[in-house]
Amino acid sequence: MRTLPQTDIYAITDSALSLGRPLADVVGALLEAGVKIIQYREKRKKAGEMLRECDMLRAMTREAGAFFIVNDHIDIAVLVKADGVHVGQDDLPVHRVRELVGDSCVIGLSTHSPAQAAAAVQSGADYIGVGPLYATNTKEDVCEAVGLEYLDYIVKNHSIPFVAIGGIKRHNIAEVARHGARCCCLVSEIVGAEDIAVRVAELRAIMNEASQGKGL
Ligand code: TZP
Ligand code: MG
């Protein structure tokens, strides 16, 4: 079935922000903490290393019953039989990615504006990224923060599954949830935490309370 699982936290890897810990340990901790979507996003590695790491993460996520998504690298996603691929506005277009990955692979597309969201729906994307909501240093050449207005727009005008992203932290995730995001993507706040399990539990608890209207 080609749909993004419904879950609260979508974790993205970044070895440069992981306090020097091996990727296997970081992802092991995420899975142990019950994170159900893991995206492999490593911008400074060579193809051979990325393939080896994705083979490993595919095995770990399958064992844990988690969804595995590869950022940018369609070839690696196909080779390791990832559940999904995630592309940006300047990557291969979604309808051509579909030709490569087939019908059972989820395709996610980053969007930053209402026009891009409409185009994403037309393109056959299975879910969209909505952001960056706040300023972030994690992504190079990232566009300006789009703010919560764009999130509000998506909640009001679209039914395509979406994930909120960009600068989401403990101090603002309640606000993101209150604006209607049910799934938040985080990089630095999670992989950079000393205790990943504790951080995931904190984020979950805040989101849960906020989405139940308790307004933390
Ligand atoms: N796409 C939009 S913002 C971003 C990506 C991959 C980086 C988000 O990282 P962080 O550390 O959660 O701000
Ligand atoms: Mg990309």
XYZ file of N, CA and C and ligand atoms in Angstrom:
662
model
N 0.866 -1.201 0.000
C 0.000 0.000 0.000
C 0.894 1.240 0.000
N 0.619 2.184 -0.924
C 1.530 3.304 -1.088
C 1.067 4.536 -0.324
N 1.219 4.515 0.976
C 0.906 5.726 1.739
C 1.911 5.894 2.873
N 2.155 7.154 3.168
C 3.026 7.446 4.300
C 2.285 7.016 5.568
N 2.937 6.293 6.484
C 2.235 5.923 7.715
C 1.799 7.163 8.496
N 0.683 7.041 9.189
C 0.245 8.160 10.028
C 0.983 8.062 11.353
N 1.815 9.033 11.601
C 2.619 9.013 12.822
C 3.030 10.434 13.143
N 3.454 10.655 14.377
C 3.736 12.025 14.804
C 5.137 12.532 14.450
N 6.136 11.656 14.544
C 7.518 12.092 14.350
C 8.128 11.406 13.130
N 8.739 12.208 12.279
C 9.428 11.728 11.074
C 10.869 12.202 11.265
N 11.779 11.247 11.465
C 13.168 11.620 11.768
C 14.037 11.528 10.523
N 14.921 12.508 10.378
C 15.825 12.557 9.230
C 17.257 12.496 9.751
N 18.078 11.676 9.108
C 19.465 11.530 9.568
C 20.336 12.692 9.086
N 21.379 12.954 9.830
C 22.439 13.871 9.400
C 23.652 13.561 10.270
N 24.600 12.814 9.696
C 25.750 12.376 10.491
C 26.548 13.543 11.045
N 26.548 14.673 10.326
C 27.328 15.832 10.776
C 26.759 16.445 12.056
N 25.512 16.148 12.378
C 24.865 16.743 13.561
C 24.634 15.732 14.678
N 25.227 14.540 14.517
C 24.885 13.431 15.420
C 25.873 13.239 16.568
N 26.619 14.285 16.915
C 27.560 14.259 18.046
C 28.600 13.145 17.902
N 28.970 12.858 16.646
C 30.019 11.885 16.388
C 29.596 10.433 16.540
N 28.318 10.197 16.808
C 27.868 8.806 17.005
C 27.680 8.100 15.662
N 27.938 6.805 15.621
C 27.720 6.072 14.372
C 26.240 6.102 13.969
N 26.027 6.111 12.654
C 24.653 6.147 12.141
C 23.812 4.987 12.687
N 24.406 3.811 12.780
C 23.652 2.642 13.272
C 23.150 2.885 14.694
N 23.964 3.565 15.522
C 23.540 3.831 16.902
C 22.410 4.844 16.934
N 22.546 5.879 16.101
C 21.518 6.931 16.075
C 20.184 6.343 15.609
N 20.231 5.612 14.509
C 18.976 5.060 13.980
C 18.452 3.958 14.909
N 19.356 3.199 15.513
C 18.928 2.199 16.499
C 18.156 2.864 17.637
N 18.660 4.002 18.100
C 17.985 4.717 19.194
C 16.624 5.261 18.734
N 16.568 5.736 17.509
C 15.288 6.250 16.982
C 14.246 5.138 16.920
N 14.669 3.984 16.422
C 13.731 2.864 16.289
C 13.314 2.356 17.659
N 14.274 2.311 18.562
C 13.997 1.909 19.950
C 12.979 2.850 20.591
N 13.079 4.122 20.210
C 12.159 5.132 20.758
C 10.789 5.078 20.072
N 10.667 4.197 19.076
C 9.358 4.030 18.440
C 9.102 4.939 17.252
N 10.158 5.562 16.719
C 9.971 6.417 15.528
C 9.644 5.513 14.342
N 8.602 5.880 13.605
C 8.087 4.989 12.549
C 8.456 5.420 11.137
N 9.035 6.605 10.984
C 9.525 7.000 9.654
C 10.957 7.523 9.808
N 11.860 6.917 9.045
C 13.263 7.342 9.036
C 13.624 7.723 7.608
N 14.155 8.928 7.451
C 14.673 9.317 6.131
C 16.194 9.392 6.195
N 16.828 8.761 5.233
C 18.294 8.842 5.113
C 18.616 10.071 4.282
N 19.282 11.044 4.927
C 19.642 12.276 4.231
C 21.064 12.641 4.635
N 21.997 12.299 3.771
C 23.415 12.533 4.052
C 23.994 13.245 2.840
N 24.377 14.476 3.024
C 24.758 15.302 1.880
C 26.243 15.234 1.539
N 27.055 14.689 2.435
C 28.495 14.766 2.179
C 29.156 13.407 2.015
N 28.394 12.415 1.636
C 28.985 11.076 1.533
C 29.025 10.619 0.081
N 29.927 9.689 -0.180
C 30.055 9.151 -1.543
C 29.023 8.043 -1.754
N 28.742 7.774 -3.013
C 27.651 6.846 -3.352
C 27.838 5.461 -2.726
N 29.072 4.968 -2.747
C 29.305 3.623 -2.213
C 28.973 3.543 -0.731
N 29.392 4.560 0.020
C 29.105 4.572 1.461
C 27.598 4.723 1.695
N 26.979 5.577 0.889
C 25.533 5.759 1.067
C 24.778 4.463 0.807
N 25.202 3.736 -0.216
C 24.521 2.466 -0.511
C 24.691 1.487 0.650
N 25.923 1.389 1.172
C 26.152 0.463 2.297
C 25.289 0.866 3.499
N 25.243 2.174 3.773
C 24.457 2.620 4.930
C 22.960 2.381 4.710
N 22.516 2.617 3.493
C 21.087 2.409 3.223
C 20.714 0.934 3.275
N 21.619 0.060 2.834
C 21.355 -1.382 2.983
C 21.168 -1.719 4.463
N 22.048 -1.147 5.293
C 21.973 -1.413 6.733
C 20.664 -0.854 7.318
N 20.339 0.392 6.966
C 19.130 1.005 7.535
C 17.865 0.324 7.031
N 17.920 -0.157 5.786
C 16.753 -0.902 5.262
C 16.503 -2.135 6.126
N 17.575 -2.846 6.442
C 17.419 -4.049 7.269
C 16.911 -3.676 8.662
N 17.468 -2.609 9.243
C 17.057 -2.211 10.601
C 15.600 -1.754 10.637
N 15.216 -0.964 9.645
C 13.838 -0.446 9.651
C 12.839 -1.561 9.369
N 13.215 -2.473 8.495
C 12.293 -3.598 8.210
C 12.060 -4.407 9.471
N 13.135 -4.699 10.158
C 13.070 -5.478 11.405
C 12.173 -4.775 12.439
N 12.266 -3.439 12.480
C 11.520 -2.667 13.484
C 10.112 -2.306 13.012
N 9.784 -2.645 11.774
C 8.461 -2.282 11.252
C 8.334 -0.790 10.983
N 9.448 -0.154 10.622
C 9.412 1.291 10.333
C 9.554 1.527 8.834
N 9.086 2.701 8.416
C 9.096 3.101 7.011
C 10.452 3.727 6.707
N 11.033 3.372 5.560
C 12.372 3.877 5.233
C 12.338 4.674 3.928
N 12.797 5.913 4.017
C 12.771 6.839 2.885
C 14.197 7.300 2.594
N 14.544 7.375 1.319
C 15.864 7.871 0.913
C 15.702 9.236 0.271
N 16.512 10.184 0.717
C 16.478 11.533 0.163
C 17.316 11.612 -1.108
N 16.800 12.216 -2.115
C 17.529 12.561 -3.356
C 17.904 11.396 -4.262
N 18.427 10.313 -3.696
C 19.094 9.289 -4.512
C 18.131 8.173 -4.915
N 17.497 8.366 -6.041
C 16.481 7.424 -6.519
C 17.118 6.047 -6.765
N 18.326 6.060 -7.324
C 18.996 4.785 -7.628
C 19.207 3.966 -6.355
N 19.651 4.633 -5.293
C 19.882 3.915 -4.034
C 18.550 3.441 -3.445
N 17.540 4.278 -3.535
C 16.214 3.884 -3.018
C 15.732 2.613 -3.707
N 15.910 2.549 -5.030
C 15.468 1.365 -5.778
C 16.304 0.155 -5.374
N 17.617 0.344 -5.304
C 18.505 -0.782 -5.003
C 18.210 -1.411 -3.639
N 17.916 -0.562 -2.645
C 17.719 -1.114 -1.290
C 16.246 -1.420 -0.998
N 15.402 -1.166 -1.996
C 13.950 -1.388 -1.836
C 13.388 -0.544 -0.687
N 13.724 0.732 -0.742
C 13.177 1.662 0.249
C 11.666 1.759 0.070
N 10.982 2.170 1.143
C 9.533 2.381 1.052
C 9.212 3.675 0.330
N 10.160 4.611 0.342
C 9.877 5.897 -0.277
C 11.138 6.643 -0.668
N 10.928 7.661 -1.499
C 12.002 8.598 -1.845
C 11.483 9.997 -1.573
N 12.413 10.906 -1.259
C 12.005 12.292 -1.041
C 12.842 13.198 -1.930
N 12.165 14.044 -2.687
C 12.870 14.941 -3.603
C 12.479 16.390 -3.346
N 13.345 17.276 -3.851
C 13.101 18.704 -3.703
C 12.704 19.323 -5.032
N 12.473 20.621 -4.986
C 12.000 21.329 -6.182
C 13.013 21.289 -7.322
N 14.295 21.178 -7.003
C 15.307 21.183 -8.068
C 15.779 19.785 -8.449
N 15.138 18.771 -7.914
C 15.525 17.394 -8.239
C 14.710 16.895 -9.437
N 14.836 15.608 -9.740
C 14.057 15.052 -10.853
C 12.571 15.256 -10.573
N 11.775 15.563 -11.596
C 10.343 15.779 -11.365
C 9.631 14.485 -10.953
N 8.593 14.658 -10.147
C 7.920 13.496 -9.543
C 7.432 12.499 -10.596
N 6.874 12.968 -11.697
C 6.325 11.996 -12.665
C 7.421 11.169 -13.318
N 8.643 11.726 -13.394
C 9.760 10.936 -13.936
C 10.347 10.009 -12.863
N 10.336 10.485 -11.604
C 10.770 9.622 -10.503
C 9.858 8.387 -10.450
N 8.579 8.625 -10.671
C 7.619 7.504 -10.643
C 7.998 6.436 -11.665
N 8.459 6.868 -12.844
C 8.866 5.893 -13.873
C 9.975 4.988 -13.342
N 10.837 5.546 -12.514
C 11.961 4.771 -11.995
C 11.592 3.898 -10.803
N 10.755 4.425 -9.909
C 10.528 3.705 -8.644
C 9.297 2.808 -8.671
N 8.414 3.012 -9.627
C 7.217 2.185 -9.713
C 6.099 2.670 -8.813
N 5.023 1.889 -8.801
C 3.794 2.342 -8.144
C 3.762 2.116 -6.643
N 4.611 1.218 -6.154
C 4.464 0.907 -4.731
C 5.357 1.771 -3.840
N 6.194 2.591 -4.439
C 7.118 3.425 -3.656
C 6.498 4.814 -3.424
N 6.503 5.245 -2.191
C 5.996 6.584 -1.847
C 6.974 7.654 -2.346
N 6.425 8.703 -2.941
C 7.272 9.835 -3.350
C 6.842 11.077 -2.560
N 7.805 11.668 -1.862
C 7.564 12.917 -1.140
C 8.246 14.057 -1.855
N 7.623 15.216 -1.827
C 8.176 16.398 -2.497
C 8.165 17.582 -1.529
N 9.299 18.251 -1.396
C 9.369 19.455 -0.560
C 8.650 20.602 -1.272
N 7.842 21.341 -0.537
C 7.167 22.512 -1.122
C 7.330 23.704 -0.190
N 7.311 24.893 -0.793
C 7.548 26.111 -0.020
C 6.517 27.197 -0.301
N 5.524 26.879 -1.125
C 4.541 27.915 -1.492
C 3.254 27.249 -1.953
N 2.151 28.001 -1.939
C 0.884 27.443 -2.432
C 0.995 26.942 -3.870
N 1.707 27.647 -4.725
C 1.826 27.207 -6.123
C 2.555 25.866 -6.200
N 3.584 25.717 -5.397
C 4.325 24.447 -5.401
C 3.467 23.310 -4.843
N 2.632 23.609 -3.872
C 1.745 22.565 -3.321
C 0.760 22.104 -4.390
N 0.179 23.032 -5.118
C -0.777 22.676 -6.182
C -0.075 21.830 -7.238
N 1.139 22.229 -7.604
C 1.892 21.477 -8.612
C 2.245 20.086 -8.089
N 2.528 19.994 -6.811
C 2.877 18.697 -6.215
C 1.697 17.736 -6.313
N 0.514 18.245 -6.032
C -0.689 17.400 -6.118
C -0.853 16.909 -7.557
N -0.711 17.810 -8.507
C -0.832 17.454 -9.933
C 0.213 16.418 -10.349
N 1.384 16.503 -9.744
C 2.503 15.664 -10.182
C 2.386 14.213 -9.731
N 1.467 13.967 -8.791
C 1.331 12.597 -8.287
C 2.179 12.321 -7.056
N 2.671 13.367 -6.416
C 3.392 13.164 -5.146
C 2.448 12.522 -4.127
N 2.991 11.666 -3.271
C 2.161 10.990 -2.264
C 2.055 11.787 -0.976
N 3.051 12.628 -0.722
C 2.965 13.541 0.417
C 3.847 14.730 0.106
N 3.646 15.813 0.821
C 4.506 16.986 0.626
C 5.156 17.388 1.943
N 6.341 17.973 1.819
C 6.980 18.643 2.949
C 6.514 20.092 2.926
N 6.207 20.617 4.097
C 5.700 21.989 4.223
C 6.682 22.766 5.085
N 7.428 23.654 4.439
C 8.421 24.401 5.212
C 9.452 25.059 4.317
N 10.551 25.529 4.870
C 10.885 25.505 6.295
C 10.007 26.475 7.090
N 9.398 25.960 8.148
C 8.518 26.816 8.941
C 9.309 27.878 9.690
N 10.464 27.504 10.173
C 11.324 28.433 10.923
C 12.719 28.414 10.292
N 13.533 29.377 10.664
C 14.908 29.420 10.158
C 15.657 28.170 10.618
N 16.506 27.666 9.748
C 17.305 26.485 10.103
C 18.661 26.555 9.427
N 19.665 26.034 10.119
C 21.002 25.955 9.520
C 21.300 24.552 9.007
N 20.379 23.643 9.193
C 20.652 22.244 8.844
C 20.772 22.051 7.344
N 19.953 22.757 6.594
C 19.950 22.587 5.141
C 20.712 23.729 4.492
N 21.649 23.363 3.622
C 22.361 24.406 2.880
C 21.457 24.919 1.768
N 21.689 26.106 1.329
C 20.888 26.799 0.313
C 19.375 26.626 0.508
N 18.977 26.679 1.779
C 17.551 26.586 2.083
C 16.886 27.931 1.784
N 15.619 27.911 1.404
C 14.927 29.183 1.168
C 14.574 29.825 2.513
N 14.148 31.069 2.464
C 13.703 31.769 3.674
C 12.614 30.973 4.373
N 12.546 31.109 5.694
C 11.458 30.451 6.413
C 10.116 30.919 5.850
N 9.214 29.973 5.630
C 7.918 30.344 5.041
C 6.901 30.704 6.122
N 7.164 30.303 7.343
C 6.280 30.689 8.446
C 5.034 29.815 8.539
N 4.296 30.041 9.616
C 3.117 29.212 9.877
C 1.968 29.503 8.920
N 2.036 30.636 8.235
C 0.954 30.978 7.286
C 0.849 29.918 6.196
N 1.997 29.450 5.749
C 1.965 28.435 4.682
C 1.386 27.118 5.217
N 1.720 26.790 6.447
C 1.125 25.602 7.076
C -0.398 25.767 7.172
N -0.829 26.935 7.621
C -2.272 27.202 7.713
C -2.939 27.032 6.350
N -2.267 27.529 5.328
C -2.815 27.453 3.969
C -3.013 25.984 3.563
N -2.007 25.161 3.826
C -2.080 23.742 3.442
C -3.203 23.045 4.211
N -3.267 23.297 5.504
C -4.298 22.658 6.332
C -5.687 23.008 5.788
N -5.848 24.270 5.407
C -7.159 24.744 4.964
C -7.512 24.279 3.549
N -6.512 24.179 2.680
C -6.820 24.022 1.246
C -6.459 22.684 0.617
N -5.758 21.834 1.323
C -5.317 20.592 0.678
C -5.628 19.371 1.526
N -5.853 18.259 0.837
C -6.055 17.010 1.579
C -4.885 16.049 1.393
N -3.896 16.424 0.587
C -2.722 15.557 0.411
C -2.000 15.414 1.767
N -1.524 14.213 2.102
C -0.752 14.091 3.343
C 0.460 15.040 3.336
N 0.739 15.626 4.476
C 1.880 16.549 4.541
C 2.632 16.372 5.840
N 3.892 16.793 5.799
C 4.718 16.792 7.003
C 5.311 18.191 7.168
N 5.310 18.686 8.391
C 5.873 20.008 8.676
C 7.371 19.863 8.896
N 8.149 20.846 8.438
C 9.610 20.738 8.550
C 10.260 22.106 8.667
N 11.464 22.080 9.249
C 12.308 23.267 9.243
C 12.340 24.011 10.550
N 13.417 23.813 11.316
C 13.599 24.564 12.558
C 12.641 24.164 13.665
N 12.057 22.975 13.563
C 11.115 22.543 14.602
C 11.908 22.000 15.795
N 11.548 22.521 16.974
C 12.276 22.227 18.224
C 11.258 22.018 19.341
N 11.777 21.669 20.526
C 10.862 21.499 21.660
C 10.055 22.769 21.923
N 10.687 23.933 21.763
C 10.004 25.169 22.157
C 8.936 25.630 21.171
N 8.921 25.063 19.951
C 7.895 25.531 19.004
C 7.008 24.414 18.440
N 7.270 23.169 18.827
C 6.513 22.070 18.209
C 5.037 22.089 18.636
N 4.757 22.643 19.810
C 3.347 22.738 20.231
C 2.587 23.656 19.285
N 3.229 24.764 18.931
C 2.620 25.733 18.015
C 2.358 25.084 16.648
N 3.328 24.298 16.189
C 3.187 23.617 14.893
C 2.001 22.645 14.951
N 1.902 21.912 16.029
C 0.779 20.966 16.183
C -0.548 21.711 16.278
N -0.551 22.822 16.993
C -1.796 23.591 17.118
C -2.248 24.163 15.778
N -1.296 24.397 14.893
C -1.650 24.890 13.559
C -2.055 23.743 12.630
N -2.137 22.544 13.151
C -2.722 21.457 12.369
C -1.765 20.412 11.839
N -0.472 20.524 12.159
C 0.461 19.491 11.692
C 0.331 18.259 12.592
N 0.101 17.121 11.986
C 0.023 15.869 12.744
C 1.330 15.098 12.675
N 2.175 15.449 11.690
C 3.474 14.784 11.570
C 4.555 15.851 11.400
N 5.555 15.821 12.253
C 6.652 16.788 12.180
C 7.954 16.083 11.839
N 8.688 16.686 10.902
C 10.022 16.191 10.516
C 11.063 16.984 11.263
N 11.983 16.308 11.900
C 13.040 17.017 12.610
C 14.385 16.374 12.309
N 15.400 17.217 12.252
C 16.750 16.717 12.063
C 17.550 17.036 13.336
N 18.055 18.284 13.440
C 19.014 18.608 14.504
C 18.452 18.378 15.908
N 17.169 18.668 16.090
C 16.608 18.539 17.443
C 16.607 17.085 17.927
N 16.565 16.160 16.987
C 16.528 14.745 17.384
C 17.907 14.096 17.299
N 18.546 14.167 16.127
C 19.825 13.443 16.021
C 20.923 14.113 16.838
N 20.714 15.381 17.187
C 21.701 16.098 17.989
C 21.427 16.018 19.480
N 20.418 15.271 19.880
C 20.100 15.161 21.308
C 21.053 14.178 21.976
N 21.483 14.514 23.193
C 22.341 13.578 23.940
C 21.607 12.264 24.156
N 20.357 12.365 24.582
C 19.555 11.161 24.799
C 18.386 11.193 23.815
N 18.532 10.448 22.746
C 17.545 10.501 21.662
C 16.179 9.995 22.128
N 16.169 8.940 22.923
C 14.890 8.380 23.377
C 14.126 9.389 24.231
N 14.852 10.060 25.126
C 14.206 11.058 25.981
C 13.663 12.198 25.129
N 14.453 12.647 24.143
C 14.025 13.760 23.297
C 12.773 13.403 22.494
N 12.773 12.202 21.933
C 11.600 11.783 21.144
C 10.365 11.732 22.049
N 10.528 11.195 23.241
C 9.390 11.112 24.166
C 8.884 12.505 24.537
N 9.812 13.441 24.763
C 9.407 14.822 25.099
C 8.616 15.451 23.949
N 9.168 15.312 22.743
C 8.519 15.920 21.572
C 7.123 15.344 21.374
N 7.029 14.030 21.521
C 5.737 13.342 21.363
C 4.717 13.835 22.379
N 5.169 13.951 23.608
C 4.249 14.366 24.670
C 3.744 15.785 24.399
N 4.646 16.655 23.960
C 4.235 18.044 23.684
C 3.234 18.072 22.530
N 3.546 17.332 21.458
C 2.643 17.311 20.296
C 1.277 16.766 20.660
N 1.315 15.718 21.439
C 0.082 15.065 21.836
C -0.825 16.010 22.612
N -0.231 16.663 23.589
C -1.020 17.609 24.394
C -1.531 18.755 23.558
N -0.656 19.272 22.694
C -1.046 20.431 21.886
C -2.165 20.058 20.918
N -2.075 18.877 20.334
C -3.107 18.543 19.343
C -4.425 18.162 20.024
N -4.352 17.878 21.308
C -5.614 17.664 22.034
C -6.179 18.979 22.580
N -5.562 20.075 22.179
C -6.090 21.394 22.542
C -5.737 21.845 23.928
N -4.732 21.206 24.522
C -4.366 21.623 25.882
C -3.430 22.822 25.890
N -2.999 23.211 24.678
C -2.287 24.466 24.501
C -1.094 24.669 25.392
N -0.121 23.812 25.272
C 1.109 23.974 26.081
C 1.801 25.281 25.784
N 14.070 20.699 4.356
C 13.547 21.876 4.686
S 14.204 22.472 6.118
C 15.193 21.111 6.300
C 14.995 20.250 5.251
C 15.692 18.976 5.045
C 16.126 20.937 7.441
C 15.419 20.765 8.727
O 16.367 20.538 9.746
P 16.122 20.993 11.239
O 17.440 20.682 11.919
O 15.027 20.141 11.802
O 15.808 22.444 11.211
Mg 16.973 17.070 -2.808
